[in-house]
CSV table of C-alpha atoms and ligand atoms in Angstrom, one decimal:
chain,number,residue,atom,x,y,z
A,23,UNK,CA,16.6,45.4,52.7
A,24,UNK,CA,18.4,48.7,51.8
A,25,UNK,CA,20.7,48.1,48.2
A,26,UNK,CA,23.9,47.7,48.6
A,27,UNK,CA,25.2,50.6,47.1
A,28,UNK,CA,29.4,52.1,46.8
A,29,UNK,CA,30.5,52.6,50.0
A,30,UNK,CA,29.2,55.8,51.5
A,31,UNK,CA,30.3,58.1,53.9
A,32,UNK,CA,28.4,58.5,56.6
A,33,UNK,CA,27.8,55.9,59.0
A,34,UNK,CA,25.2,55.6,61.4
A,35,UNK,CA,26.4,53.7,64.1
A,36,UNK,CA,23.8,53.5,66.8
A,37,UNK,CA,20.9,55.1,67.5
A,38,UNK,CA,19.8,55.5,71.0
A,39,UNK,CA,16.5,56.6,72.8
A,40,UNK,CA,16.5,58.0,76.1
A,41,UNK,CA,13.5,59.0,78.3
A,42,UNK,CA,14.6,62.3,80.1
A,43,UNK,CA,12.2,64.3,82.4
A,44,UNK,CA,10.1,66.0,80.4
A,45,UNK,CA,11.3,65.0,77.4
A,46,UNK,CA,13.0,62.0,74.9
A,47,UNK,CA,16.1,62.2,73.5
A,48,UNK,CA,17.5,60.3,70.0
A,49,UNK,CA,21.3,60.1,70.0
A,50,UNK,CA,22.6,59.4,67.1
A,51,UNK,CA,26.5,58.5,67.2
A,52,UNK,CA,28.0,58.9,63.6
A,53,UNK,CA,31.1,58.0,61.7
A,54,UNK,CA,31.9,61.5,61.0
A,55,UNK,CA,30.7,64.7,60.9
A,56,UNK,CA,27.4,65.8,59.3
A,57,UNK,CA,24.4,68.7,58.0
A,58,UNK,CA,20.9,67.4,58.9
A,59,UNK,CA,17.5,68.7,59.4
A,60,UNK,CA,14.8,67.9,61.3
A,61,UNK,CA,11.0,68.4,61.5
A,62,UNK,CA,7.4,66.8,62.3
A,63,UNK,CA,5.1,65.5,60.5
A,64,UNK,CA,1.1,65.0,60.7
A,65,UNK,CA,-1.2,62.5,60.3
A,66,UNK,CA,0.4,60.3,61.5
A,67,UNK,CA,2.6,62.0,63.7
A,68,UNK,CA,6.1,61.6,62.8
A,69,UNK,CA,9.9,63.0,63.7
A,70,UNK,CA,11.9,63.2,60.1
A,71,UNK,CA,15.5,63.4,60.5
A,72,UNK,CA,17.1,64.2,57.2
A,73,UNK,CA,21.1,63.3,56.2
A,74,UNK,CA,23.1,63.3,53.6
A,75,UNK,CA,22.9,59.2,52.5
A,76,UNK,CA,24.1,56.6,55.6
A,77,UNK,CA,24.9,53.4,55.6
A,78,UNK,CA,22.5,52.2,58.5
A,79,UNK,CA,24.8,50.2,61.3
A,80,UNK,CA,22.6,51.1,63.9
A,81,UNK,CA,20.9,47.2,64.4
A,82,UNK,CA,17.4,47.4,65.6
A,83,UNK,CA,17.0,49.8,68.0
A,84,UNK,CA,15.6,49.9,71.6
A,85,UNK,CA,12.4,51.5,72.4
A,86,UNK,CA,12.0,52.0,76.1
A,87,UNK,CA,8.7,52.5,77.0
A,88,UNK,CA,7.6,56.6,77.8
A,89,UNK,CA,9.6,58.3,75.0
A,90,UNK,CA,6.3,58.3,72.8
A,91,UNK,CA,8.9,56.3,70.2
A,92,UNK,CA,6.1,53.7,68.2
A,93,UNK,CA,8.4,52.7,65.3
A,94,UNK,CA,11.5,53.8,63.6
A,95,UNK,CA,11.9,53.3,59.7
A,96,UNK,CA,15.1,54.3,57.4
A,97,UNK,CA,16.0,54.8,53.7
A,98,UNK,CA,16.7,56.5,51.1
A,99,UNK,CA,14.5,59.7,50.5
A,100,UNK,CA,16.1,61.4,47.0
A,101,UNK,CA,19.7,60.6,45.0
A,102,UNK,CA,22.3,62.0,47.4
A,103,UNK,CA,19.9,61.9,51.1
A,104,UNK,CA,18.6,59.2,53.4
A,105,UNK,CA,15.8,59.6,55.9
A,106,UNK,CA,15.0,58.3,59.4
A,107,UNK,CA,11.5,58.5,60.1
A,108,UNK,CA,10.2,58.1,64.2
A,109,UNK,CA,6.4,57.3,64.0
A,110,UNK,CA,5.4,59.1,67.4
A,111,UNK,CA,2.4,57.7,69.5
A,112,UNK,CA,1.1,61.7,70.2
A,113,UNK,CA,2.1,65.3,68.9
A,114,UNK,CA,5.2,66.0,69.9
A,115,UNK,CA,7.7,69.2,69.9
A,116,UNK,CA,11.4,69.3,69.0
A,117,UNK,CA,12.9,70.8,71.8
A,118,UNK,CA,16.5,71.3,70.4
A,119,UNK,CA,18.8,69.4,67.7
A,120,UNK,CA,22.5,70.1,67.4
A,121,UNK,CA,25.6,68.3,67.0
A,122,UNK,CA,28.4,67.1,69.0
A,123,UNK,CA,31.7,66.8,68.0
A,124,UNK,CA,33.7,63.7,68.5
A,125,UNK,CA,35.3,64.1,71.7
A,126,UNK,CA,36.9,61.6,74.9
A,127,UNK,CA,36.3,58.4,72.6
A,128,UNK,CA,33.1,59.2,71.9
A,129,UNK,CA,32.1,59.4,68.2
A,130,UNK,CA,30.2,62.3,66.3
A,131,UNK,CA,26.8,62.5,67.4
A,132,UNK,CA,23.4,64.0,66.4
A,133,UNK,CA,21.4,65.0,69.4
A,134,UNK,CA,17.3,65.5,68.9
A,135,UNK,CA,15.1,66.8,72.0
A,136,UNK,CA,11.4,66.6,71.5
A,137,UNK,CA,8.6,66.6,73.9
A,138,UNK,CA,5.1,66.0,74.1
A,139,UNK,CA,2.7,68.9,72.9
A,140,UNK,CA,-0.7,69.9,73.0
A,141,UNK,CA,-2.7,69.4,69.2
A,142,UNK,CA,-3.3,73.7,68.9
A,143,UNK,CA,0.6,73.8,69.3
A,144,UNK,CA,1.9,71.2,67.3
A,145,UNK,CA,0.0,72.2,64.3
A,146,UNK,CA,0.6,75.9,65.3
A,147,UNK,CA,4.4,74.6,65.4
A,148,UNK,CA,5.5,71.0,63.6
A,149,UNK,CA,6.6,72.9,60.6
A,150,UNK,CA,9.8,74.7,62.3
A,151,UNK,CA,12.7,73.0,60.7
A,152,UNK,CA,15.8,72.6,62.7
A,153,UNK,CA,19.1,72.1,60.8
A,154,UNK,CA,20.4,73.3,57.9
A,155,UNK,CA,21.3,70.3,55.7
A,156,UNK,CA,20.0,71.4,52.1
A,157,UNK,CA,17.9,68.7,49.9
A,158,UNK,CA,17.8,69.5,46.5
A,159,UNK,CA,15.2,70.6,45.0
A,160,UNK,CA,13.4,71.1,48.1
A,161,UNK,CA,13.4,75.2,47.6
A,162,UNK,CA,13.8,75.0,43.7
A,163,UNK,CA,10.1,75.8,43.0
A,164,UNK,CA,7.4,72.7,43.0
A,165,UNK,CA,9.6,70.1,42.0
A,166,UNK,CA,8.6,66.8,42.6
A,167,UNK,CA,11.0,66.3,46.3
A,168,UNK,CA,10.4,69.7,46.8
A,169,UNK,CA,6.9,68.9,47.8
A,170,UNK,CA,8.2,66.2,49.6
A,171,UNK,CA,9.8,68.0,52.6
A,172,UNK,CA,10.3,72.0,52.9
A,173,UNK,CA,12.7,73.8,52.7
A,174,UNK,CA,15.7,74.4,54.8
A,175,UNK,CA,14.5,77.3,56.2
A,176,UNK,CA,12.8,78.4,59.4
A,177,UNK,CA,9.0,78.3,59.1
A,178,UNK,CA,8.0,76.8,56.0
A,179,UNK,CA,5.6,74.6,56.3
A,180,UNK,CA,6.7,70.6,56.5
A,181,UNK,CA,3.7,69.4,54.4
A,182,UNK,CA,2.0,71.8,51.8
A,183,UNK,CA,0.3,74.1,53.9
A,184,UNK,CA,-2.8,74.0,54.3
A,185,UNK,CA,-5.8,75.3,51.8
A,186,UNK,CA,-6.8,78.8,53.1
A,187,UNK,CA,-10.1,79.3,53.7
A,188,UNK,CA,-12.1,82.1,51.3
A,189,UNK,CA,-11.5,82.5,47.7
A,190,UNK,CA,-8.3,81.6,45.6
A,191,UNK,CA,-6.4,84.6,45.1
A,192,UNK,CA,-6.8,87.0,41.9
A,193,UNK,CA,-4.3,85.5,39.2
A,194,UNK,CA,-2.0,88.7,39.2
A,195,UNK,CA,1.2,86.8,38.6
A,196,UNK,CA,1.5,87.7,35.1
A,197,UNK,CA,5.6,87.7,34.8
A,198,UNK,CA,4.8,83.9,34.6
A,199,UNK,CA,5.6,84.4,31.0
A,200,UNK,CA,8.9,84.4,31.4
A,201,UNK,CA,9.5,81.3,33.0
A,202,UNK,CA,11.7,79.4,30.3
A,203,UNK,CA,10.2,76.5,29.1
A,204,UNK,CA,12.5,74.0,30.6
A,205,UNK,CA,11.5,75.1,34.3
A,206,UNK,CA,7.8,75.0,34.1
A,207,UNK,CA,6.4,72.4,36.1
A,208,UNK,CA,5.5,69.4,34.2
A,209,UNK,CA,2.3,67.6,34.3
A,210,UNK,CA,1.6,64.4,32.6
A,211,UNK,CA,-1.9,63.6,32.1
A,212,UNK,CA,-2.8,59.6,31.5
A,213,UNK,CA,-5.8,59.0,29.3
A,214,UNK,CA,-7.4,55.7,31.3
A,215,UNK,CA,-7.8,52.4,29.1
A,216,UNK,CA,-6.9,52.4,25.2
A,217,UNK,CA,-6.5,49.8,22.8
A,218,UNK,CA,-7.9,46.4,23.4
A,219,UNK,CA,-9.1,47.8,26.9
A,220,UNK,CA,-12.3,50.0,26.0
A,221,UNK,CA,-13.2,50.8,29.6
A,222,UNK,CA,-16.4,51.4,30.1
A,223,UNK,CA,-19.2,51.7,27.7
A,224,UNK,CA,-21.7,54.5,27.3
A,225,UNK,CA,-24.5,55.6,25.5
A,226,UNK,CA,-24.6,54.5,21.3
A,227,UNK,CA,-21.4,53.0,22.0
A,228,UNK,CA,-19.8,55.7,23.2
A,229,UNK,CA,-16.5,54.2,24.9
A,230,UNK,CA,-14.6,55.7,28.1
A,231,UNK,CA,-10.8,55.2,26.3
A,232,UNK,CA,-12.1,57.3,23.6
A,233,UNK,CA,-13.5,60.1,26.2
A,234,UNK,CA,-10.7,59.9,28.2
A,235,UNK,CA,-8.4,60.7,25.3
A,236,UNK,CA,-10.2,63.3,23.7
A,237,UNK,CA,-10.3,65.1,27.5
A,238,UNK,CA,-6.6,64.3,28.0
A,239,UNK,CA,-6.1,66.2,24.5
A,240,UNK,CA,-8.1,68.9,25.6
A,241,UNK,CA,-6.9,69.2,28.9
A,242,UNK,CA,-3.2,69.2,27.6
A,243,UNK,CA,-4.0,72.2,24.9
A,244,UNK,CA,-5.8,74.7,27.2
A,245,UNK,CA,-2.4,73.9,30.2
A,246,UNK,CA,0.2,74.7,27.0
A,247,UNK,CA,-2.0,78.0,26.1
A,248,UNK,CA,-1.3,79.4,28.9
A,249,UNK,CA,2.4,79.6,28.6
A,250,UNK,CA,2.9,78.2,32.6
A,251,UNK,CA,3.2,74.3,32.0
A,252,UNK,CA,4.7,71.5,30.1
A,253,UNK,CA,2.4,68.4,30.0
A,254,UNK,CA,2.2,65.1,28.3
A,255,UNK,CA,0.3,62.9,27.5
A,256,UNK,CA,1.1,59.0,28.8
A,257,UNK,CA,-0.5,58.1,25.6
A,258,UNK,CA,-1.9,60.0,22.5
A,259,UNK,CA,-3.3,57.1,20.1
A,260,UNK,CA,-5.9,54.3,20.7
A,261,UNK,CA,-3.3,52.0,22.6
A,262,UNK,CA,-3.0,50.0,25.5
A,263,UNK,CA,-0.7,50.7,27.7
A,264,UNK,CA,-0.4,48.7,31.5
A,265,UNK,CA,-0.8,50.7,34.4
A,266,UNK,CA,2.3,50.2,35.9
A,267,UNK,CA,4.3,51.7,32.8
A,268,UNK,CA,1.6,55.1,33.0
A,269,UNK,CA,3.6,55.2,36.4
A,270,UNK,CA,6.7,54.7,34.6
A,271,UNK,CA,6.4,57.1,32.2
A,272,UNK,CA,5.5,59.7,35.0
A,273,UNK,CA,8.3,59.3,36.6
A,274,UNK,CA,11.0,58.9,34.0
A,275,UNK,CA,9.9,62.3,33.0
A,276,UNK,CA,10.5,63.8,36.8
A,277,UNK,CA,6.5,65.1,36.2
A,278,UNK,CA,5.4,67.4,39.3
A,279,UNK,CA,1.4,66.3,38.6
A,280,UNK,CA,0.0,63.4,37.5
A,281,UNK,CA,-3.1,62.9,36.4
A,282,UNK,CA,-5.3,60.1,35.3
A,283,UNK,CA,-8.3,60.6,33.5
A,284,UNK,CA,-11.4,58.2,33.8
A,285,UNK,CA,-15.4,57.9,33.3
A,286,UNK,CA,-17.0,55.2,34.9
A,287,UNK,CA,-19.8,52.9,35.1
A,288,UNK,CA,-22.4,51.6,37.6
A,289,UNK,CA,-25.8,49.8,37.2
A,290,UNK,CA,-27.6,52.3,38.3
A,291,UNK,CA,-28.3,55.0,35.4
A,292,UNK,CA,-28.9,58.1,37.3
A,293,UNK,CA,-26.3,58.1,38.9
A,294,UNK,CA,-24.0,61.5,37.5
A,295,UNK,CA,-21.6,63.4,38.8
A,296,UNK,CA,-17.5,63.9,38.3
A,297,UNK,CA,-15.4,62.7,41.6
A,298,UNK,CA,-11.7,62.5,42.2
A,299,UNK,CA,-9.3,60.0,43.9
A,300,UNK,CA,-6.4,59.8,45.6
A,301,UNK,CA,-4.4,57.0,46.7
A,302,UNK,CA,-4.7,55.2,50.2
A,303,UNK,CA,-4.4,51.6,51.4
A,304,UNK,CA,-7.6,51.9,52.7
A,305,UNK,CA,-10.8,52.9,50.9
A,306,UNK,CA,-13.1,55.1,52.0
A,307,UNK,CA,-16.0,53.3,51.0
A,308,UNK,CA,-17.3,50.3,49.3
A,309,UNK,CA,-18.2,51.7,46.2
A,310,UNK,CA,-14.5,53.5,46.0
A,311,UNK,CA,-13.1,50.3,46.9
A,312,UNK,CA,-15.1,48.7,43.7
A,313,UNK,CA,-14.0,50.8,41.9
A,314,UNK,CA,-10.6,50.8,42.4
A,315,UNK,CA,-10.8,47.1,41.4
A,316,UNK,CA,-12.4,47.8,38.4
A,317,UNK,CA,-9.7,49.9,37.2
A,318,UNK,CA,-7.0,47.9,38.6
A,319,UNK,CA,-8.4,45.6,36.4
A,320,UNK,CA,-7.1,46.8,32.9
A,321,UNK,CA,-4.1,44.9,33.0
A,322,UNK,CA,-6.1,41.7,33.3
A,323,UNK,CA,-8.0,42.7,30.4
A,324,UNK,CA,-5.4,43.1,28.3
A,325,UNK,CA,-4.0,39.7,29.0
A,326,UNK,CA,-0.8,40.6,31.2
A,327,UNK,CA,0.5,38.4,34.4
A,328,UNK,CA,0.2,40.4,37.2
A,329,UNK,CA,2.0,38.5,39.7
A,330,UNK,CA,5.0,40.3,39.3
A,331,UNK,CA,4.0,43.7,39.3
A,332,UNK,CA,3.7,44.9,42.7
A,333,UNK,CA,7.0,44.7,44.0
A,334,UNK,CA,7.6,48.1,43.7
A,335,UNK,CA,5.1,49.6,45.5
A,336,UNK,CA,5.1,46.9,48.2
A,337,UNK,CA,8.8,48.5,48.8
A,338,UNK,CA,8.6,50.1,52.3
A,339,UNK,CA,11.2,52.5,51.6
A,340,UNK,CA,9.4,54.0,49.0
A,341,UNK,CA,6.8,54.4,51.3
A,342,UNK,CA,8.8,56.8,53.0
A,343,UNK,CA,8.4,59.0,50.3
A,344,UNK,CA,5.0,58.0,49.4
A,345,UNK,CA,3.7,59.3,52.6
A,346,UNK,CA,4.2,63.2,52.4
A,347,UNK,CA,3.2,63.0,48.5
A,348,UNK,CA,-0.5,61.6,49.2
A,349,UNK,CA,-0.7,64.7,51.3
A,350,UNK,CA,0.4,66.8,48.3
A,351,UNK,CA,-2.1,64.5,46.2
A,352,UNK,CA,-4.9,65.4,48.6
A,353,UNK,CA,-4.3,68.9,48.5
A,354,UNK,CA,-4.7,68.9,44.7
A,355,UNK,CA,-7.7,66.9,45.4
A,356,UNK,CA,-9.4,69.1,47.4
A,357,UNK,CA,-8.5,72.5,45.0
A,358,UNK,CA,-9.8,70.5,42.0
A,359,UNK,CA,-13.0,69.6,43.5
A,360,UNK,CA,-13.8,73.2,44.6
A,361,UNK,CA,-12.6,74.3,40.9
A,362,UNK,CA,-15.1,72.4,39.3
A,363,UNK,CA,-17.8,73.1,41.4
A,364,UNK,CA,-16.8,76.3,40.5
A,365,UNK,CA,-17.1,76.0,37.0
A,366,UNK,CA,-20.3,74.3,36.5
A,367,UNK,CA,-19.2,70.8,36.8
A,368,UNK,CA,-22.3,68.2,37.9
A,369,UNK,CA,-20.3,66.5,41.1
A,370,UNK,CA,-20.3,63.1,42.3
A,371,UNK,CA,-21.9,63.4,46.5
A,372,UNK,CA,-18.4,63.0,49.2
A,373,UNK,CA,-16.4,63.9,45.2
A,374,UNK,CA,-13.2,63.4,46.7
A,375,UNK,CA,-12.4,59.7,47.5
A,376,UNK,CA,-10.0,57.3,48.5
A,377,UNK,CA,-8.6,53.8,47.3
A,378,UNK,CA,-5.8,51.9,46.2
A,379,UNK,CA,-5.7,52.6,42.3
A,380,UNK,CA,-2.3,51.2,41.1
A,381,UNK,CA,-2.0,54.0,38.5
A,382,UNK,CA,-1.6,56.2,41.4
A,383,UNK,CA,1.5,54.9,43.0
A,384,UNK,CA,4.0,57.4,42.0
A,385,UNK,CA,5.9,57.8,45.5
A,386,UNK,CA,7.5,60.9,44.5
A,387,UNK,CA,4.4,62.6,42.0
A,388,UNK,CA,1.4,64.1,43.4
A,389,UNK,CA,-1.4,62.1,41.7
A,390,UNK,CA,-5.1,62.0,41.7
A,391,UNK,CA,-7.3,59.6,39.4
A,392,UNK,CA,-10.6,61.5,37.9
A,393,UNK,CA,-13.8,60.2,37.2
A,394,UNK,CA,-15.2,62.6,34.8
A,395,UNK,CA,-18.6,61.3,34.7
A,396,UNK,CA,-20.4,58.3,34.2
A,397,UNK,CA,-20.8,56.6,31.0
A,398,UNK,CA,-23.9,54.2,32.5
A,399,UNK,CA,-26.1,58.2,32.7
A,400,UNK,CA,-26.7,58.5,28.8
A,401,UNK,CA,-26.5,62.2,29.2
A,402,UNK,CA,-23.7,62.4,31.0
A,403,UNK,CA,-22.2,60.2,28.6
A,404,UNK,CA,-23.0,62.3,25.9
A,405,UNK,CA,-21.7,65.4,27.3
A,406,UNK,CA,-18.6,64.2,27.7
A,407,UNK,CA,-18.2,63.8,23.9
A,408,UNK,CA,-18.6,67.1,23.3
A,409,UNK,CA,-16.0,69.7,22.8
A,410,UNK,CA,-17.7,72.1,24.8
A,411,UNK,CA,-18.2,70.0,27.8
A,412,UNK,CA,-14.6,68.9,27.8
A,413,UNK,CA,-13.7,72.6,27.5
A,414,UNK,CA,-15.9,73.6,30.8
A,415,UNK,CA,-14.0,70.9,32.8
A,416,UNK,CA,-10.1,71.4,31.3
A,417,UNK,CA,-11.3,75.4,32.4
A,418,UNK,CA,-12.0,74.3,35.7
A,419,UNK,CA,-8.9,72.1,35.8
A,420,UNK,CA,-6.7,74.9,34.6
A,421,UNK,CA,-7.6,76.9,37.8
A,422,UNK,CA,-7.1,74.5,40.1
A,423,UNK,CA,-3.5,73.7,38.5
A,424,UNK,CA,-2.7,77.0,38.4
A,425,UNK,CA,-4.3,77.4,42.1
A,426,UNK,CA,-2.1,74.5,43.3
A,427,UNK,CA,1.4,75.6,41.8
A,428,UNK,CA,0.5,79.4,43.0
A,429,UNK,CA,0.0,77.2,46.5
A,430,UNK,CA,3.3,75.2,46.3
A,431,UNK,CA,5.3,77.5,44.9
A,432,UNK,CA,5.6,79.8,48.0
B,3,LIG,ZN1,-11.6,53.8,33.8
């Protein structure tokens, strides 16, 4: 399963699980000394233990029943670290984590203590990280990894924390100026269809690719005015382009936001509204699920064999990854949808959704997929061709960008 790469350094040897009273312990036993950290995760809930890249001797591991263990998955997390994950049956506490020195022939070992915790206090305390290997990135500003785990320190939060309830703070950051170019975050936004895929069709033959386009255009100019971002555009002409290379491109470019930029269609013409997606392997309803096929479909359209194309994603150690970023993804969600309401933008009912859109299967980039309307509502699709339209909605955008950078940032 895991590459063969040049040999590495650290060794993990064994790993074993112990139920103590009152608590579980992991042992570890290493080939040699070693930095880690280690925290919790929610939804599900999950032990991360962080190390600089192993080679994974360990075997499958034994799970004795009443240490709350459910699974235990490894891999690489970022160039230069490797991560175990523990999926936990319950919230759970760690109690202590140090390291023992090799000592009376027994090797190097990492010791983790966790115990099982009420909800109110796991939330209140799953974000204390214990350890102090450093991940890069991780407290270098929103990078994309960064938002992957927090940083070494003491209380920062292990996902993105939290929206906080009440208004978005007043913009008052205004040194942001002088942020040099090359260390802005980057956010590449992905005009949906293009070339011989039209998507779908509006009013007078209005077409989504075209929409999508001009938006993305839009969108892109009002981010660079205001001096805080870098963005491109995963396409800027009338061509097609397959879904897994919008990913591609994404990534190649290390982007910190992706965003993919849509307006649909239904059979039903009053239907109107803008709505926003992020990626799950489960959809959160029919429709959503429909629509995910839909778009998924553009490859087919364009003629391409599929049936190679999901390899990557389908790669569980990516998932690894994958997990903590749809929690970044759904945090953008959630700022976007209240930054359009804010600014005047018709929503879709339940506007932020769930489904497997391939074009959101970045493991390491935050990524949401927006409808920006429906081309089947002639007026809808009408507004979306016009400048000033597009302009309301790249406003709207701009705040909840700059809302969610202000947010990660921290
Ligand atoms: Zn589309």
């Amino acid at each position: 399963m895991l590459a063969a790469g040049p040999a590495l350094a650290l060794d993990i040897l064994s790993l074993r699980i112990g139920p103590h009273p009152g608590k579980t312990r992991l042992v570890f036993e290493l080939s040699g000394q070693t930095e880690f950290r280690s925290f919790m995760l929610a939804n599900p809930v999950r032990l991360v233990v962080d190390m600089p890249d192993f080679n994974w001797r360990a075997g499958s591991i034994i799970r004795p029943p009443g240490t709350g263990v459910k699974d235990i998955r490894q891999g690489p997390l970022q160039p230069g670290i490797s991560r175990v994950v523990i999926d936990l049956e319950q919230p759970m506490l760690i109690g202590s984590a140090f390291v023992l020195p090799r000592k009376d022939g027994q090797p190097d070992r990492l010791v983790i203590d966790f115990s099982s915790a009420s909800e109110a206090a796991f939330v209140k305390s799953r974000s204390i990280v214990h350890g102090r290997l450093k991940v890069p990135g991780s407290s270098a500003g929103p990078g994309g990894n960064s938002m992957i785990a927090p940083a070494a320190s003491s209380t920062v939060a292990g996902n993105i924390r939290p929206p906080e309830p009440g208004p978005a703070p007043q913009k008052t950051q205004a040194p942001k100026t002088a942020v040099p170019s090359s260390q802005r975050p980057l956010i590449v936004i992905d005009a949906g269809h293009g070339g011989d895929d039209p998507g779908a069709l509006g009013h007078q033959g209005l077409k989504e690719k075209n929409i999508t386009l001009a938006m993305a255009r839009d969108l892109k100019k009002h981010l660079e005015d205001t001096g805080r971002y870098r963005v491109m555009l995963t396409r800027d002409k009338d061509v097609f382009i397959r879904l897994s290379q919008r990913v591609a491109i994404a990534r190649a470019k290390k982007a910190d936001l992706f965003i993919s930029l849509h307006a649909d269609s239904i059979n039903r013409d009053g239907v109107r509204g803008a709505s926003i997606y992020t990626l799950s392997e489960i959809a959160s309803d029919k429709e959503t699920e429909k629509l995910a096929a839909r778009e998924n479909l553009s490859d087919a359209i364009a003629g391409i064999d599929l049936s190679h194309e999901d390899q990557d994603v389908a790669n569980i150690l990516v998932d690894l990854a994958m997990r903590d970023t749809m929690n970044q993804s759904k945090f953008f969600a959630n700022k976007t949808v209240s930054a359009l309401k804010g600014g005047g933008v018709r929503l879709l009912e339940n506007t932020h959704r769930y489904a497997g859109f391939a074009v959101l299967k970045a493991p390491d980039i935050p990524s949401v997929l927006i409808e920006l309307g429906y081309m089947s509502n002639n007026q809808e699709s009408i507004l979306l061709s016009q400048p000033d339209y597009r302009a309301r909605i790249a406003r709207a955008l701009v705040n909840s960008i700059d809302s969610y950078f202000e947010t990660v940032s921290q």
